[in-house]
Amino acid sequence: MRAEAQAGAAAAPLLAARGVSVHYEGAISALEHIDFDVPQGALVALLGANGAGKTTLMKAIAGMLPFERGEVTAGEIDFDGFSCVRAHPAKITRRGVALVQDGRQCFRSMTVEENLRAAALLKPARAREMTDLVYDYFPMLREMHARAAGFLSGGQAQMLVIAMALMGQPKLLLLDEPSLGLSPVMVQAVFDAVERVHRDLGASVVIAEQTVPRLLTIATDAYVLSRGTVAIHAAPSQITEDELQRVYLS
Ligand SMILES: Nc1ncnc2c1ncn2[C@@H]1O[C@H](COP(=O)(O)OP(=O)(O)OP(=O)(O)O)[C@@H](O)[C@H]1O
Ligand SMILES: [Mg+2]
């Protein structure tokens, strides 16, 4: 009887946001009662036009809102049994959430390898092993290991910041608009690497983008935000260009 009940019960999602609202500066509403799940091992596409709320949702999960005078004003965000609302971002990181913000932040005067070492502070014992692993995923970084990060191209810098996030062996990787400003070939290369990381390491991944058709071919689940609400939650194969256009223009 108990076995039947267990078999019938759906596995709890790794991340569950329920009824989440966010305001900036105590007034500007950025998210309104959002429900957002990341199942274990999922690759979730988070789509939406400018200002839809993608970055805000990622910052709410990672605990970064207070740095921008933002606050979760309603709802709950549970990550693997831990409440992220009002938790310090360092604590959320230690629990296994890694946010790669847009802007490709790294230490520009330090080399690629020094940046990777700095990012391994969370798990220093496995730094060498993890460096070899991320070089396997991003061979270009191995070639450029001695180059100052400030001299990398946009695509190379994007790969570096994703690799830096992986050094902490996150359970949940949040990527905010990784394709911004990249050529189609570079977008393909970045997404290929992320797909491999997702498949091989079993990490759950959320990728925020405005419109990237390639993302819908690798995602296992998709959300489309519009003006701070969830306009569509569906299987990626069910989301059409026309539907996206309609939401984006509404
Ligand atoms: N620091 C902030 N202070 C005040 N309002 C903000 C702040 N950051 C975002 N907002 C507002 O919150 C809403 C959601 O913005 P957000 O940056 O989350 O959208 P987005 O979907 O990431 O957009 P984009 O595709 O342009 O990156 C917008 O109306 C925006 O103006
Ligand atoms: Mg954004």
PDB file of N, CA and C in Angstrom, residues 119-174:
ATOM      1  N   ALA A 119      37.060  30.936  -8.438  1.00  0.00           N
ATOM      2  CA  ALA A 119      35.672  30.468  -8.358  1.00  0.00           C
ATOM      3  C   ALA A 119      35.564  29.149  -7.597  1.00  0.00           C
ATOM      4  N   ALA A 120      36.713  28.496  -7.362  1.00  0.00           N
ATOM      5  CA  ALA A 120      36.694  27.202  -6.664  1.00  0.00           C
ATOM      6  C   ALA A 120      36.777  27.362  -5.154  1.00  0.00           C
ATOM      7  N   LEU A 121      36.750  28.603  -4.673  1.00  0.00           N
ATOM      8  CA  LEU A 121      36.901  28.827  -3.231  1.00  0.00           C
ATOM      9  C   LEU A 121      35.871  28.051  -2.414  1.00  0.00           C
ATOM     10  N   LEU A 122      34.687  27.863  -3.030  1.00  0.00           N
ATOM     11  CA  LEU A 122      33.609  27.150  -2.334  1.00  0.00           C
ATOM     12  C   LEU A 122      33.969  25.680  -2.093  1.00  0.00           C
ATOM     13  N   LYS A 123      34.669  25.081  -3.069  1.00  0.00           N
ATOM     14  CA  LYS A 123      35.048  23.659  -2.963  1.00  0.00           C
ATOM     15  C   LYS A 123      36.529  23.511  -3.323  1.00  0.00           C
ATOM     16  N   PRO A 124      37.432  24.082  -2.507  1.00  0.00           N
ATOM     17  CA  PRO A 124      38.855  24.113  -2.881  1.00  0.00           C
ATOM     18  C   PRO A 124      39.490  22.736  -3.031  1.00  0.00           C
ATOM     19  N   ALA A 125      38.992  21.744  -2.288  1.00  0.00           N
ATOM     20  CA  ALA A 125      39.627  20.422  -2.312  1.00  0.00           C
ATOM     21  C   ALA A 125      39.569  19.802  -3.708  1.00  0.00           C
ATOM     22  N   ARG A 126      38.560  20.155  -4.480  1.00  0.00           N
ATOM     23  CA  ARG A 126      38.407  19.523  -5.803  1.00  0.00           C
ATOM     24  C   ARG A 126      38.752  20.486  -6.938  1.00  0.00           C
ATOM     25  N   ALA A 127      39.513  21.540  -6.623  1.00  0.00           N
ATOM     26  CA  ALA A 127      39.777  22.583  -7.621  1.00  0.00           C
ATOM     27  C   ALA A 127      40.456  22.028  -8.878  1.00  0.00           C
ATOM     28  N   ARG A 128      41.523  21.200  -8.694  1.00  0.00           N
ATOM     29  CA  ARG A 128      42.270  20.680  -9.843  1.00  0.00           C
ATOM     30  C   ARG A 128      41.366  19.796 -10.729  1.00  0.00           C
ATOM     31  N   GLU A 129      40.659  18.905 -10.046  1.00  0.00           N
ATOM     32  CA  GLU A 129      39.754  17.986 -10.761  1.00  0.00           C
ATOM     33  C   GLU A 129      38.673  18.762 -11.532  1.00  0.00           C
ATOM     34  N   MET A 130      38.091  19.785 -10.873  1.00  0.00           N
ATOM     35  CA  MET A 130      37.028  20.553 -11.526  1.00  0.00           C
ATOM     36  C   MET A 130      37.587  21.396 -12.675  1.00  0.00           C
ATOM     37  N   THR A 131      38.813  21.913 -12.503  1.00  0.00           N
ATOM     38  CA  THR A 131      39.427  22.689 -13.597  1.00  0.00           C
ATOM     39  C   THR A 131      39.579  21.793 -14.829  1.00  0.00           C
ATOM     40  N   ASP A 132      40.066  20.560 -14.636  1.00  0.00           N
ATOM     41  CA  ASP A 132      40.208  19.630 -15.766  1.00  0.00           C
ATOM     42  C   ASP A 132      38.850  19.342 -16.399  1.00  0.00           C
ATOM     43  N   LEU A 133      37.835  19.190 -15.536  1.00  0.00           N
ATOM     44  CA  LEU A 133      36.493  18.883 -16.042  1.00  0.00           C
ATOM     45  C   LEU A 133      35.952  20.037 -16.899  1.00  0.00           C
ATOM     46  N   VAL A 134      36.081  21.275 -16.404  1.00  0.00           N
ATOM     47  CA  VAL A 134      35.529  22.385 -17.200  1.00  0.00           C
ATOM     48  C   VAL A 134      36.356  22.605 -18.475  1.00  0.00           C
ATOM     49  N   TYR A 135      37.658  22.277 -18.439  1.00  0.00           N
ATOM     50  CA  TYR A 135      38.447  22.359 -19.677  1.00  0.00           C
ATOM     51  C   TYR A 135      37.955  21.323 -20.697  1.00  0.00           C
ATOM     52  N   ASP A 136      37.469  20.184 -20.220  1.00  0.00           N
ATOM     53  CA  ASP A 136      36.902  19.192 -21.144  1.00  0.00           C
ATOM     54  C   ASP A 136      35.639  19.733 -21.805  1.00  0.00           C
ATOM     55  N   TYR A 137      34.825  20.447 -21.002  1.00  0.00           N
ATOM     56  CA  TYR A 137      33.588  20.994 -21.558  1.00  0.00           C
ATOM     57  C   TYR A 137      33.852  22.200 -22.450  1.00  0.00           C
ATOM     58  N   PHE A 138      34.858  22.989 -22.077  1.00  0.00           N
ATOM     59  CA  PHE A 138      35.169  24.209 -22.830  1.00  0.00           C
ATOM     60  C   PHE A 138      36.651  24.168 -23.235  1.00  0.00           C
ATOM     61  N   PRO A 139      37.000  23.368 -24.273  1.00  0.00           N
ATOM     62  CA  PRO A 139      38.405  23.208 -24.662  1.00  0.00           C
ATOM     63  C   PRO A 139      39.064  24.549 -24.978  1.00  0.00           C
ATOM     64  N   MET A 140      38.273  25.494 -25.462  1.00  0.00           N
ATOM     65  CA  MET A 140      38.820  26.809 -25.791  1.00  0.00           C
ATOM     66  C   MET A 140      39.428  27.478 -24.542  1.00  0.00           C
ATOM     67  N   LEU A 141      38.841  27.205 -23.378  1.00  0.00           N
ATOM     68  CA  LEU A 141      39.375  27.806 -22.143  1.00  0.00           C
ATOM     69  C   LEU A 141      40.737  27.210 -21.792  1.00  0.00           C
ATOM     70  N   ARG A 142      40.910  25.935 -22.115  1.00  0.00           N
ATOM     71  CA  ARG A 142      42.230  25.317 -21.863  1.00  0.00           C
ATOM     72  C   ARG A 142      43.289  26.005 -22.719  1.00  0.00           C
ATOM     73  N   GLU A 143      42.930  26.228 -24.007  1.00  0.00           N
ATOM     74  CA  GLU A 143      43.861  26.912 -24.905  1.00  0.00           C
ATOM     75  C   GLU A 143      44.222  28.300 -24.390  1.00  0.00           C
ATOM     76  N   MET A 144      43.245  28.953 -23.772  1.00  0.00           N
ATOM     77  CA  MET A 144      43.434  30.348 -23.356  1.00  0.00           C
ATOM     78  C   MET A 144      43.719  30.466 -21.859  1.00  0.00           C
ATOM     79  N   HIS A 145      44.162  29.387 -21.231  1.00  0.00           N
ATOM     80  CA  HIS A 145      44.234  29.394 -19.766  1.00  0.00           C
ATOM     81  C   HIS A 145      45.131  30.495 -19.198  1.00  0.00           C
ATOM     82  N   ALA A 146      46.128  30.932 -19.991  1.00  0.00           N
ATOM     83  CA  ALA A 146      47.064  31.934 -19.464  1.00  0.00           C
ATOM     84  C   ALA A 146      46.709  33.351 -19.911  1.00  0.00           C
ATOM     85  N   ARG A 147      45.611  33.488 -20.640  1.00  0.00           N
ATOM     86  CA  ARG A 147      45.232  34.811 -21.144  1.00  0.00           C
ATOM     87  C   ARG A 147      44.427  35.581 -20.097  1.00  0.00           C
ATOM     88  N   ALA A 148      44.646  36.886 -20.030  1.00  0.00           N
ATOM     89  CA  ALA A 148      43.852  37.707 -19.100  1.00  0.00           C
ATOM     90  C   ALA A 148      42.396  37.692 -19.552  1.00  0.00           C
ATOM     91  N   ALA A 149      41.486  37.534 -18.605  1.00  0.00           N
ATOM     92  CA  ALA A 149      40.062  37.411 -18.948  1.00  0.00           C
ATOM     93  C   ALA A 149      39.549  38.637 -19.680  1.00  0.00           C
ATOM     94  N   GLY A 150      40.161  39.796 -19.403  1.00  0.00           N
ATOM     95  CA  GLY A 150      39.728  41.037 -20.053  1.00  0.00           C
ATOM     96  C   GLY A 150      39.965  41.044 -21.552  1.00  0.00           C
ATOM     97  N   PHE A 151      40.818  40.123 -22.040  1.00  0.00           N
ATOM     98  CA  PHE A 151      41.110  40.069 -23.475  1.00  0.00           C
ATOM     99  C   PHE A 151      40.309  38.984 -24.197  1.00  0.00           C
ATOM    100  N   LEU A 152      39.374  38.352 -23.514  1.00  0.00           N
ATOM    101  CA  LEU A 152      38.557  37.318 -24.176  1.00  0.00           C
ATOM    102  C   LEU A 152      37.456  37.976 -25.009  1.00  0.00           C
ATOM    103  N   SER A 153      37.013  37.266 -26.065  1.00  0.00           N
ATOM    104  CA  SER A 153      35.852  37.745 -26.837  1.00  0.00           C
ATOM    105  C   SER A 153      34.593  37.528 -26.002  1.00  0.00           C
ATOM    106  N   GLY A 154      33.467  38.059 -26.463  1.00  0.00           N
ATOM    107  CA  GLY A 154      32.206  37.911 -25.725  1.00  0.00           C
ATOM    108  C   GLY A 154      31.837  36.455 -25.493  1.00  0.00           C
ATOM    109  N   GLY A 155      31.977  35.639 -26.536  1.00  0.00           N
ATOM    110  CA  GLY A 155      31.621  34.222 -26.416  1.00  0.00           C
ATOM    111  C   GLY A 155      32.563  33.477 -25.483  1.00  0.00           C
ATOM    112  N   GLN A 156      33.859  33.821 -25.586  1.00  0.00           N
ATOM    113  CA  GLN A 156      34.844  33.167 -24.708  1.00  0.00           C
ATOM    114  C   GLN A 156      34.592  33.559 -23.253  1.00  0.00           C
ATOM    115  N   ALA A 157      34.270  34.847 -23.039  1.00  0.00           N
ATOM    116  CA  ALA A 157      33.990  35.311 -21.672  1.00  0.00           C
ATOM    117  C   ALA A 157      32.725  34.636 -21.125  1.00  0.00           C
ATOM    118  N   GLN A 158      31.736  34.415 -22.008  1.00  0.00           N
ATOM    119  CA  GLN A 158      30.515  33.733 -21.562  1.00  0.00           C
ATOM    120  C   GLN A 158      30.845  32.312 -21.104  1.00  0.00           C
ATOM    121  N   MET A 159      31.692  31.643 -21.883  1.00  0.00           N
ATOM    122  CA  MET A 159      32.081  30.280 -21.496  1.00  0.00           C
ATOM    123  C   MET A 159      32.840  30.309 -20.169  1.00  0.00           C
ATOM    124  N   LEU A 160      33.698  31.318 -19.979  1.00  0.00           N
ATOM    125  CA  LEU A 160      34.447  31.403 -18.728  1.00  0.00           C
ATOM    126  C   LEU A 160      33.504  31.567 -17.527  1.00  0.00           C
ATOM    127  N   VAL A 161      32.513  32.442 -17.640  1.00  0.00           N
ATOM    128  CA  VAL A 161      31.655  32.661 -16.455  1.00  0.00           C
ATOM    129  C   VAL A 161      30.779  31.430 -16.166  1.00  0.00           C
ATOM    130  N   ILE A 162      30.399  30.697 -17.218  1.00  0.00           N
ATOM    131  CA  ILE A 162      29.655  29.455 -16.968  1.00  0.00           C
ATOM    132  C   ILE A 162      30.587  28.434 -16.297  1.00  0.00           C
ATOM    133  N   ALA A 163      31.813  28.355 -16.808  1.00  0.00           N
ATOM    134  CA  ALA A 163      32.793  27.428 -16.217  1.00  0.00           C
ATOM    135  C   ALA A 163      33.058  27.791 -14.759  1.00  0.00           C
ATOM    136  N   MET A 164      33.144  29.089 -14.466  1.00  0.00           N
ATOM    137  CA  MET A 164      33.369  29.528 -13.077  1.00  0.00           C
ATOM    138  C   MET A 164      32.225  29.070 -12.179  1.00  0.00           C
ATOM    139  N   ALA A 165      31.000  29.167 -12.695  1.00  0.00           N
ATOM    140  CA  ALA A 165      29.846  28.716 -11.901  1.00  0.00           C
ATOM    141  C   ALA A 165      29.922  27.213 -11.643  1.00  0.00           C
ATOM    142  N   LEU A 166      30.421  26.472 -12.628  1.00  0.00           N
ATOM    143  CA  LEU A 166      30.494  25.011 -12.474  1.00  0.00           C
ATOM    144  C   LEU A 166      31.541  24.585 -11.449  1.00  0.00           C
ATOM    145  N   MET A 167      32.538  25.447 -11.211  1.00  0.00           N
ATOM    146  CA  MET A 167      33.599  25.104 -10.250  1.00  0.00           C
ATOM    147  C   MET A 167      33.030  24.841  -8.857  1.00  0.00           C
ATOM    148  N   GLY A 168      31.886  25.439  -8.534  1.00  0.00           N
ATOM    149  CA  GLY A 168      31.254  25.217  -7.225  1.00  0.00           C
ATOM    150  C   GLY A 168      30.334  24.009  -7.222  1.00  0.00           C
ATOM    151  N   GLN A 169      30.296  23.256  -8.312  1.00  0.00           N
ATOM    152  CA  GLN A 169      29.456  22.053  -8.458  1.00  0.00           C
ATOM    153  C   GLN A 169      27.998  22.299  -8.028  1.00  0.00           C
ATOM    154  N   PRO A 170      27.346  23.250  -8.699  1.00  0.00           N
ATOM    155  CA  PRO A 170      25.972  23.590  -8.300  1.00  0.00           C
ATOM    156  C   PRO A 170      24.969  22.488  -8.652  1.00  0.00           C
ATOM    157  N   LYS A 171      23.890  22.464  -7.863  1.00  0.00           N
ATOM    158  CA  LYS A 171      22.767  21.571  -8.213  1.00  0.00           C
ATOM    159  C   LYS A 171      21.847  22.280  -9.203  1.00  0.00           C
ATOM    160  N   LEU A 172      21.817  23.611  -9.105  1.00  0.00           N
ATOM    161  CA  LEU A 172      20.957  24.409  -9.986  1.00  0.00           C
ATOM    162  C   LEU A 172      21.778  25.550 -10.573  1.00  0.00           C
ATOM    163  N   LEU A 173      21.836  25.566 -11.911  1.00  0.00           N
ATOM    164  CA  LEU A 173      22.601  26.591 -12.623  1.00  0.00           C
ATOM    165  C   LEU A 173      21.607  27.533 -13.291  1.00  0.00           C
ATOM    166  N   LEU A 174      21.680  28.829 -12.948  1.00  0.00           N
ATOM    167  CA  LEU A 174      20.781  29.831 -13.530  1.00  0.00           C
ATOM    168  C   LEU A 174      21.596  30.695 -14.487  1.00  0.00           C
TER     169      LEU A 174
END
